[in-house]
XYZ file of C-alpha atoms in Angstrom:
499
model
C 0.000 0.000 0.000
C 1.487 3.261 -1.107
C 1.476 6.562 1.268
C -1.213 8.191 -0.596
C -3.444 5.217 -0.413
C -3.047 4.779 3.521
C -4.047 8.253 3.485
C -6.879 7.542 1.366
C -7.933 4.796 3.517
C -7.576 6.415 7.106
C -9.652 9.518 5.594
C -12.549 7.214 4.226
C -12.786 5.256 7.339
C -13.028 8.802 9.136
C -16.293 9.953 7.318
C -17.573 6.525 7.716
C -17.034 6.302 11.951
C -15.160 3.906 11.944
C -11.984 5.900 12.766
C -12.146 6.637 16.559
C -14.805 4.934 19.026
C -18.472 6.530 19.545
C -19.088 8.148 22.884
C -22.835 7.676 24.186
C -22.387 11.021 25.818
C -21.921 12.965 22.465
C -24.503 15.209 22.600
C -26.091 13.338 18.688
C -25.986 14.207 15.393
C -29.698 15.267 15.157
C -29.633 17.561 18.178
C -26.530 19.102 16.560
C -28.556 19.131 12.959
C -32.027 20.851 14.989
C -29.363 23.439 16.941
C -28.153 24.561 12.954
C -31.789 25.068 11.699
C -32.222 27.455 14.275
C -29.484 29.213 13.758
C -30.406 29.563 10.364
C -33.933 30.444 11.218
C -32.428 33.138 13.342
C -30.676 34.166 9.903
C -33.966 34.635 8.210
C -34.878 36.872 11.235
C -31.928 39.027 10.702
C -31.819 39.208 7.020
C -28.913 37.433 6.305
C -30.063 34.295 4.863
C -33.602 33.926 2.603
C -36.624 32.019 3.400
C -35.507 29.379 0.701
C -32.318 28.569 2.780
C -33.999 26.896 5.403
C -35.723 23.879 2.531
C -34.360 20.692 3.229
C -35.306 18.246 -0.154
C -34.948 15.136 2.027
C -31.845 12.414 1.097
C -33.343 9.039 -0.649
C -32.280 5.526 0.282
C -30.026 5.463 -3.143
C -28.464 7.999 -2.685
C -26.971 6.928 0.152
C -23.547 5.622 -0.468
C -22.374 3.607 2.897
C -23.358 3.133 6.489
C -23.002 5.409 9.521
C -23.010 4.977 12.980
C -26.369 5.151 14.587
C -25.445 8.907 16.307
C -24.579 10.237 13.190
C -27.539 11.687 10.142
C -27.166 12.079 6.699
C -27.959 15.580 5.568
C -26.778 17.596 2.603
C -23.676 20.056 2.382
C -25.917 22.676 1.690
C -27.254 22.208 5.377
C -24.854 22.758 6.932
C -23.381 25.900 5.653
C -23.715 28.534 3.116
C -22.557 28.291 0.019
C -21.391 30.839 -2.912
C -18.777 31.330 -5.535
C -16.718 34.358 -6.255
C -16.017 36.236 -9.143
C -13.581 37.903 -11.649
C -13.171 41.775 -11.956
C -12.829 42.924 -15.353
C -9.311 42.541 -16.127
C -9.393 45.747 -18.427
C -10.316 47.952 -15.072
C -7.256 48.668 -12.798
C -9.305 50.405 -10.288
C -9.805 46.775 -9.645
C -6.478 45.850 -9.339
C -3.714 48.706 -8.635
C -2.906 48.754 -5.321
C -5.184 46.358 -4.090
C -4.445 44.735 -0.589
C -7.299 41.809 -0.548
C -6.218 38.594 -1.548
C -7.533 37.243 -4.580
C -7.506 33.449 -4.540
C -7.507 31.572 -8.027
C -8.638 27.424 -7.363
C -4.975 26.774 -8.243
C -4.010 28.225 -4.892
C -5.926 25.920 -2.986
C -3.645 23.653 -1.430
C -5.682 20.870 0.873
C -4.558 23.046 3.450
C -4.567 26.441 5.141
C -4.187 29.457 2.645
C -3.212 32.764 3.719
C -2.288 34.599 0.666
C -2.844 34.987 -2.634
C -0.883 36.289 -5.804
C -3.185 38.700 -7.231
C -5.050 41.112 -4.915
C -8.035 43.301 -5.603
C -9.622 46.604 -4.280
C -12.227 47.968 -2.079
C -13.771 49.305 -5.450
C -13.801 45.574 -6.740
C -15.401 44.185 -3.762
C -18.019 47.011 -3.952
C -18.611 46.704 -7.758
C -18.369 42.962 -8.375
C -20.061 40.397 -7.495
C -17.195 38.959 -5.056
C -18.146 36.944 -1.981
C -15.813 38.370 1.444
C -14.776 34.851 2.423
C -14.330 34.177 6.508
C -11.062 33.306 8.203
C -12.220 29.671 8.531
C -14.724 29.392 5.557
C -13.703 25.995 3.869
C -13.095 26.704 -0.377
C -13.448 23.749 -3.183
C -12.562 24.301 -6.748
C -15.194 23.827 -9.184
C -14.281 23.670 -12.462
C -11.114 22.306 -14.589
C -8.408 20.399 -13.745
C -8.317 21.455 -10.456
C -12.193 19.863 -9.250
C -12.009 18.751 -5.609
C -9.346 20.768 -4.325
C -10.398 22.142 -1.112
C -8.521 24.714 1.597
C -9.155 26.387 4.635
C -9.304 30.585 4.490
C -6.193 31.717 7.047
C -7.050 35.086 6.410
C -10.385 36.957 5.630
C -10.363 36.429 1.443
C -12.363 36.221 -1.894
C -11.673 34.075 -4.904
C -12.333 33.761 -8.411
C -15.735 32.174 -10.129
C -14.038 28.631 -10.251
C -14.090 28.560 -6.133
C -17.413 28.351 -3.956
C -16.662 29.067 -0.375
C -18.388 27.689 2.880
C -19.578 29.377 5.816
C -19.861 26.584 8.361
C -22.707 26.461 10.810
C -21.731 25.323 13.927
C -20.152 22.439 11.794
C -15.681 21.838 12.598
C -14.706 23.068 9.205
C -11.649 21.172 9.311
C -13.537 17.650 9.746
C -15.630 19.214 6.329
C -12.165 19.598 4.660
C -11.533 16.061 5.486
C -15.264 15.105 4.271
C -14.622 17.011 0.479
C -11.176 15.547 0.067
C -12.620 11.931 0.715
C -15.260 12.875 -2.229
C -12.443 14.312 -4.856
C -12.913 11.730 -7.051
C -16.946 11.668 -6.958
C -16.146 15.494 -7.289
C -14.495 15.085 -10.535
C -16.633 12.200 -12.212
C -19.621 14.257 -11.475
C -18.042 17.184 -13.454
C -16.994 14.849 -16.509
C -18.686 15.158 -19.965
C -18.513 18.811 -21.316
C -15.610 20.783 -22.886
C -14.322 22.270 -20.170
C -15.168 19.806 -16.498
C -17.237 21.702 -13.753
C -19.425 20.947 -11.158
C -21.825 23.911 -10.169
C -22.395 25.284 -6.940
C -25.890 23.473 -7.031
C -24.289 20.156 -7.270
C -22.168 20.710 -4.118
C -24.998 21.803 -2.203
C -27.357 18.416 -3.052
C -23.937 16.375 -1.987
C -24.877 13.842 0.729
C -22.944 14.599 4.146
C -22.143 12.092 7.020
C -22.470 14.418 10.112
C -21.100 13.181 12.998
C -21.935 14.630 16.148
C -19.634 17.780 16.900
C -17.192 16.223 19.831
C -16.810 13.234 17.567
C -15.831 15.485 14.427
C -13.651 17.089 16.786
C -12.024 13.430 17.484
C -11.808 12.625 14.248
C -9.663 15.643 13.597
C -7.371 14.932 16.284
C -7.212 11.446 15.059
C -6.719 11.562 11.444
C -4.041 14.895 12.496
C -2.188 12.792 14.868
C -1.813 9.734 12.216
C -0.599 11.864 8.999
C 2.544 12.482 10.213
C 3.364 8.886 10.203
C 1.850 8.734 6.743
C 3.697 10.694 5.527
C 7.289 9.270 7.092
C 5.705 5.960 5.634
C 5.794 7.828 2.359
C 9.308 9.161 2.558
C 10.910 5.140 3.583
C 8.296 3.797 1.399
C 10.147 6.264 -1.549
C 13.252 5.037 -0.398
C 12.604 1.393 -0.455
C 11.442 1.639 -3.939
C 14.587 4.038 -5.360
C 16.416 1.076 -3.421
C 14.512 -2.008 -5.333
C 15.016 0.232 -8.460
C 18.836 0.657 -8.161
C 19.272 -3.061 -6.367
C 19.466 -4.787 -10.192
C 21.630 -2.434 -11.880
C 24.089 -2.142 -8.728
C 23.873 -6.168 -8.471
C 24.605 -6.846 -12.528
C 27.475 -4.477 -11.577
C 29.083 -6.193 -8.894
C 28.695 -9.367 -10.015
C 30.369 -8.664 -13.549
C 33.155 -7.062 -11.548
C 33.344 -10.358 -9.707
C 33.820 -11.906 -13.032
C 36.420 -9.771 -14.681
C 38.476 -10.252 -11.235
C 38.395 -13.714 -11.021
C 36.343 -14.567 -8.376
C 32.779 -15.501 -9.890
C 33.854 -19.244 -11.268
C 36.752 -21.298 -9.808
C 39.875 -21.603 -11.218
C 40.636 -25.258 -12.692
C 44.217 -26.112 -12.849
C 43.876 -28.126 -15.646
C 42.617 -25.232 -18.085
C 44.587 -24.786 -20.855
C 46.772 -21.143 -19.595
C 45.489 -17.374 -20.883
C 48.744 -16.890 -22.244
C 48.507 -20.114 -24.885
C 45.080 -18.355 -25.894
C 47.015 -14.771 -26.552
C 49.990 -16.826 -28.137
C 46.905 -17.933 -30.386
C 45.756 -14.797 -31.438
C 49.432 -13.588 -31.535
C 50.015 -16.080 -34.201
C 46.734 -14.928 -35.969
C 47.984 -11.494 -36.117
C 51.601 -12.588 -38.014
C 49.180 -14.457 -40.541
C 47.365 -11.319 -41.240
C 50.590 -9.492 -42.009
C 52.005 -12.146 -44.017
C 49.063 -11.444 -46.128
C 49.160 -7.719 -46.225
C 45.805 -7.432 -44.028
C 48.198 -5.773 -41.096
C 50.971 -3.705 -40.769
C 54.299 -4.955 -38.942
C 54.051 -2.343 -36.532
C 50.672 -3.501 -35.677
C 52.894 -6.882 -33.643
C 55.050 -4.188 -31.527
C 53.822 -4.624 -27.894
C 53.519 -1.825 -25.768
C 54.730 -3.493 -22.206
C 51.868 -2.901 -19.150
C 53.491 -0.763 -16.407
C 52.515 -2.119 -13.186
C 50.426 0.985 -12.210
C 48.554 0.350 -15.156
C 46.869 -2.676 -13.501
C 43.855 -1.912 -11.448
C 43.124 -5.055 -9.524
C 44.555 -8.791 -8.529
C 43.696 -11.257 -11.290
C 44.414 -14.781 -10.663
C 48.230 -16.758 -11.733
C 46.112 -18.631 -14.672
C 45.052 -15.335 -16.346
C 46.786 -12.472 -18.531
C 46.611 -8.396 -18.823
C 46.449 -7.962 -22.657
C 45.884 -4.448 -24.373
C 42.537 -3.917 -26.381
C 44.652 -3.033 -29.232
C 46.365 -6.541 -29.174
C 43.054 -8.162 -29.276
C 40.989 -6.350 -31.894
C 41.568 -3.970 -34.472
C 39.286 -0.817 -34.751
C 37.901 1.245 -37.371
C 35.019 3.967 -38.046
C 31.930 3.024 -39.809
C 30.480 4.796 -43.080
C 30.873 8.255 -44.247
C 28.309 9.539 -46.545
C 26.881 13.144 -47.407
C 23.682 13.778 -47.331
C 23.249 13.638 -51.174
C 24.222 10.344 -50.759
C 20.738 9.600 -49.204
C 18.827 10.582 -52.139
C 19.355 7.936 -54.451
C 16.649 5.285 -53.946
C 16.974 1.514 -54.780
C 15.192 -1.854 -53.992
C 17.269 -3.013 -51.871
C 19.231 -0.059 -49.628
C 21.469 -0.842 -46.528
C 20.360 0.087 -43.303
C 23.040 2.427 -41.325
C 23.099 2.205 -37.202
C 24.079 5.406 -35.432
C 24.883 5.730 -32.069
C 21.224 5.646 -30.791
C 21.289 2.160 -31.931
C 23.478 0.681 -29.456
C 22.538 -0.193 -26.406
C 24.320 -1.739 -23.290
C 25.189 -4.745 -24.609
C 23.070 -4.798 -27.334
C 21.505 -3.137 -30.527
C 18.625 -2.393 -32.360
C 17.038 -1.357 -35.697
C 14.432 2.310 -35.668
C 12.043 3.752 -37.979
C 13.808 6.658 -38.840
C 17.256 4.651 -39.214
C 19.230 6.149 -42.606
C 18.867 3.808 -45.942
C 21.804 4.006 -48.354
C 22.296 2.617 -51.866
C 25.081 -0.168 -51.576
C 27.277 1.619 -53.997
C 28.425 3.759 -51.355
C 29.533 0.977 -49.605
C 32.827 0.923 -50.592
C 35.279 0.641 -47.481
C 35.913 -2.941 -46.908
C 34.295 -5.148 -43.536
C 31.575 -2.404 -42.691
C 28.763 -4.717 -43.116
C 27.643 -6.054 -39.682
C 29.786 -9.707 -39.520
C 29.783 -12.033 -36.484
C 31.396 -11.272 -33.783
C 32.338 -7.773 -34.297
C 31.292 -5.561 -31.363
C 29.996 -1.572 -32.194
C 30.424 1.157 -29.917
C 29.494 5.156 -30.368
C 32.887 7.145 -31.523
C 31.018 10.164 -30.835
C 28.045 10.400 -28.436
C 26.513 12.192 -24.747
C 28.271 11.054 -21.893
C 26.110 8.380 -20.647
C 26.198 6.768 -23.692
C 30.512 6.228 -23.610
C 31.160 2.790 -23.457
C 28.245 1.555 -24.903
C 29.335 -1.499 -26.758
C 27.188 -4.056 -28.688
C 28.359 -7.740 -30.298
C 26.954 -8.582 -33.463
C 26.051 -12.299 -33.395
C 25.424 -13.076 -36.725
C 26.153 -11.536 -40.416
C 24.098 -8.675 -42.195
C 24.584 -8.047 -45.348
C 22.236 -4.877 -45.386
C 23.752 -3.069 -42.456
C 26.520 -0.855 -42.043
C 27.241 1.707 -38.741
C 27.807 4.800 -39.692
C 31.032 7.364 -38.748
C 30.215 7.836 -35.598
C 30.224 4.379 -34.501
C 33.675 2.529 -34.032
C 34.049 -1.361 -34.998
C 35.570 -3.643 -32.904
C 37.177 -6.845 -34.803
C 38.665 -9.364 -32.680
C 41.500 -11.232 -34.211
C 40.456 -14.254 -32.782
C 37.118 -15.204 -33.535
C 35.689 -17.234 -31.178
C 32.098 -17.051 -29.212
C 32.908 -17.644 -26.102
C 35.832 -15.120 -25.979
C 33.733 -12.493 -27.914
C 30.853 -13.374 -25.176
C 33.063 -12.973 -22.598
C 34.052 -9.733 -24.214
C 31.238 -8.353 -24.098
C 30.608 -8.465 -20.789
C 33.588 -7.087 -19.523
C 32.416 -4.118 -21.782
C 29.444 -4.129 -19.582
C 31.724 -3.648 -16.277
C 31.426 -0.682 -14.251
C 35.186 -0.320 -15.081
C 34.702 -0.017 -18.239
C 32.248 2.244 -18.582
C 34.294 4.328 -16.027
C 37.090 4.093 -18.054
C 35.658 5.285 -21.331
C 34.439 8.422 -19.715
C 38.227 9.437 -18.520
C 39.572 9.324 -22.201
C 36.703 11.036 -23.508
C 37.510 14.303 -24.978
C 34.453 17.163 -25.447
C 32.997 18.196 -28.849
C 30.636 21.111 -28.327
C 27.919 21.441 -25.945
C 26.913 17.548 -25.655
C 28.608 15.311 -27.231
C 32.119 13.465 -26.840
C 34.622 11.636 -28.236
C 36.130 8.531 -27.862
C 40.221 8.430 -27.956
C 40.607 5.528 -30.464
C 44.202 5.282 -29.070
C 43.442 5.700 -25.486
C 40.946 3.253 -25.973
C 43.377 0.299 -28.056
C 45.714 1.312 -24.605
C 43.551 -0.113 -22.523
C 44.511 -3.277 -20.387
C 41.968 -6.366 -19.635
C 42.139 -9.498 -17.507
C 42.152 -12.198 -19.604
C 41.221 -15.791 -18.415
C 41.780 -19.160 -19.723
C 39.345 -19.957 -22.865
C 37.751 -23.106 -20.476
C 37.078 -20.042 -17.637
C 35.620 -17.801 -19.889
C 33.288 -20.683 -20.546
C 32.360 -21.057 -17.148
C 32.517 -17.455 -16.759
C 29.962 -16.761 -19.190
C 27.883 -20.120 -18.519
C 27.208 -18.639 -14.714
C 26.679 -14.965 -15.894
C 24.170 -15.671 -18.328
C 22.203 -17.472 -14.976
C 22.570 -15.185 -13.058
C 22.062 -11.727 -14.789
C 19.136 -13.892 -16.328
C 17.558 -14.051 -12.599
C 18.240 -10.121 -11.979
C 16.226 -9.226 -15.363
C 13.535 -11.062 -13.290
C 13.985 -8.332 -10.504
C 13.353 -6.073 -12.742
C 10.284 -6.910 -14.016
């Protein structure tokens, strides 16, 4: 149960009695209901209320809408106070307005509370030429018509409000346990105002409103009760907030530490019967000299840059390897076009991925993605092939680091120039798997962000070279099996958190 519907429940069970315990002594309900007729009668006398005031059009079975406790009688709102809306001076007319000193209450002001100001104020002149109603410090004010329907307050200070506000002039009733009473009926409020262009409900309607009146010590009790209880509401509400910002962040902050766990070693057990890290790197090492023996690499591209030991961030166990990015994979940008380019149209275009494409781990195809003839596919490996990962060159902040593994071949997609490619010179699932999740890490993502360099107002850019110089904790082939095997379970049980 959230805050606001503990609230919701503690005020209903108020207006229904069941909130605090019935005294026999309480002078009843109908007693207190016979003492306001007279005092309305008395009124009449004095010229302050009409002869029409006192009618009572009796309340029918149906339109009842729960039980009471036998002290208590049904009556109207109109009853039990006087009702009347205010009004708007002419806006044109600043005798109405310049200088004014009484407050001026629009319904937007109301705030289920106490009000004791108001942004606009009017004149004397206004008050004396309008049809504006002088509300009493205590009259109780509902909003009428709009958005705002059902929002009630309590006048602070003597006041007058716009048309959209009718104002109540208790009689003998505790206007705060009727401010309790309307906000319980907010919602009838506003249903019974649905239907036309612009919702209202009319100061008619409010008066007809059925009205549980408890006798007058009880309302009093009732007050006390539901005033003594909202506090603790509304701390529920504040460690309620924080319980849920907690169950938010718990899956992302878990996924986090537990691929940390993984990239240090300490997720799977080491075997000592896995085949080394460094046989795997002599692998791709040997990979590498093929690729230069046929012209696909440079022989600068085998110099290794030695890792300085305060390069390395954390332990890694004896079985495993640091290895630079650059040794791994080679990089380049995706495709370059104009925007001429775009206007040729053909059967059969290829789809380019920006950097709004890639998510954390993954990517995705949008409606408004660029098509491109294939002619202007000319650079060689742009098309999406397996096991190639895709990252934003060029991006907003958040997005750094975002890296995606293709996991099978597409013919009909490229990534454009912002977006860098990511070949791995050994091409192998598990290792690209693996991969990928260690571009997932917090440290990482952390990392990308410190050798990001500025372009304009919101975007940055990746250092390609930074990037190739950073150093990752490689594990035997078998552990990145197992490695992978037991993240896939378990991130696969945090999704479930999620949802």
């Amino acid at each position: 149960m959230t805050a606001q519907q503990l609230k919701n429940a503690i005020l209903q069970e108020a207006i229904q009695g069941r909130l605090v315990p019935q005294d026999p002594n309480d002078e009843p309900a109908s007693v207190l209901l016979d003492r306001i007729r007279k005092e309305k009668q008395q009124l009449v006398k004095e010229g302050k209320l009409k002869k029409k005031d006192l009618e009572e059009k009796q309340i029918s079975e149906d339109e009842i809408p729960f039980e009471i406790p036998e002290s208590w009688e049904w009556c109207k709102l109109g009853w039990i106070g006087s009702w009347g809306a205010g009004a708007t001076p002419a806006k044109g007319n600043s005798e109405f307005y310049d200088n004014g000193t009484i407050p001026w209450l629009r319904t937007g002001e109301l705030n289920n509370g106490y009000v004791y100001d108001s942004e606009i104020k009017v004149t004397e002149k206004a008050l004396e030429k309008c049809s504006l109603r002088m509300c009493q410090k205590g009259d109780v004010l509902i909003a009428m018509y709009g958005a705002t329907i059902g929002k009630v307050a309590i006048a602070g200070i003597e006041l007058t409000t716009n048309q959209a506000c009718c104002a109540c002039t208790p009689y003998i009733i505790y206007n705060k346990y009727l401010l309790y009473y309307l906000l319980v009926c907010k919602k009838t409020f506003t249903e019974m105002g649905e239907g036309g262009a612009q919702p209202n409900i009319s100061r008619e309607k409010i008066i007809a409103f059925p009205f549980a009146l408890p006798p007058l010590a009880e309302q009093k009790r009732i007050v006390e009760k539901i005033e003594e209880l909202m506090p603790k509401v509304e701390e529920y509400g504040k460690a309620q907030e924080k319980l849920n910002k907690l169950n938010e962040e718990l899956p992302e902050k878990l996924k986090k530490s537990i691929l940390q766990e993984a990239i240090e070693g300490r997720l799977v057990p080491q075997d000592p019967n896995d085949e080394p890290a460094s046989a795997l790197l002599q692998r791709i090492r040997a990979e590498k000299e093929r690729l230069v023996k046929e012209g696909k690499l440079k022989k600068k591209d085998l110099i290794e840059t030695p890792i300085a030991e305060d390069e390395i961030p954390f332990e890694i166990p004896e079985s495993w390897r640091w290895e630079r990015l650059g040794e791994l994979v080679s990089n380049q940008t995706g495709l370059s076009y104009s925007k001429g380019d775009l206007e040729k149209r053909v059967n059969s275009p290829i789809r380019v991925l920006r950097g709004g494409n890639i998510q954390n781990g993954s990517w995705c195809t949008k409606v408004d993605d660029v098509m491109i003839a294939p002619e202007y596919i000319k650079k060689p490996n742009l098309t999406l092939q397996k096991n190639t990962f895709i990252t934003p060159a060029v991006t907003s902040l958040e997005h750094l680091g975002k890296t995606a593994l293709i996991e099978e071949d597409h013919s009909d997609i490229v990534a454009g120039g912002f977006v860098l490619y990511l070949l791995p010179f050994y091409r192998n699932d598990i290792f690209s798997k693996y991969l990928l999740y260690y571009f997932q890490s917090a440290y990482y993502n952390t990392y990308c962000q410190s050798i990001a360099n500025k372009s304009g107002q919101a975007f940055w850019n990746l250092s390609r070279q930074k990037l190739m110089n950073l150093v990752l904790p490689i594990p035997p082939l078998a552990e990145q099996h197992r490695i992978v095997e037991k993240l896939e379970q378990v991130l696969g049980e945090i999704d479930k958190l999620k949802k």
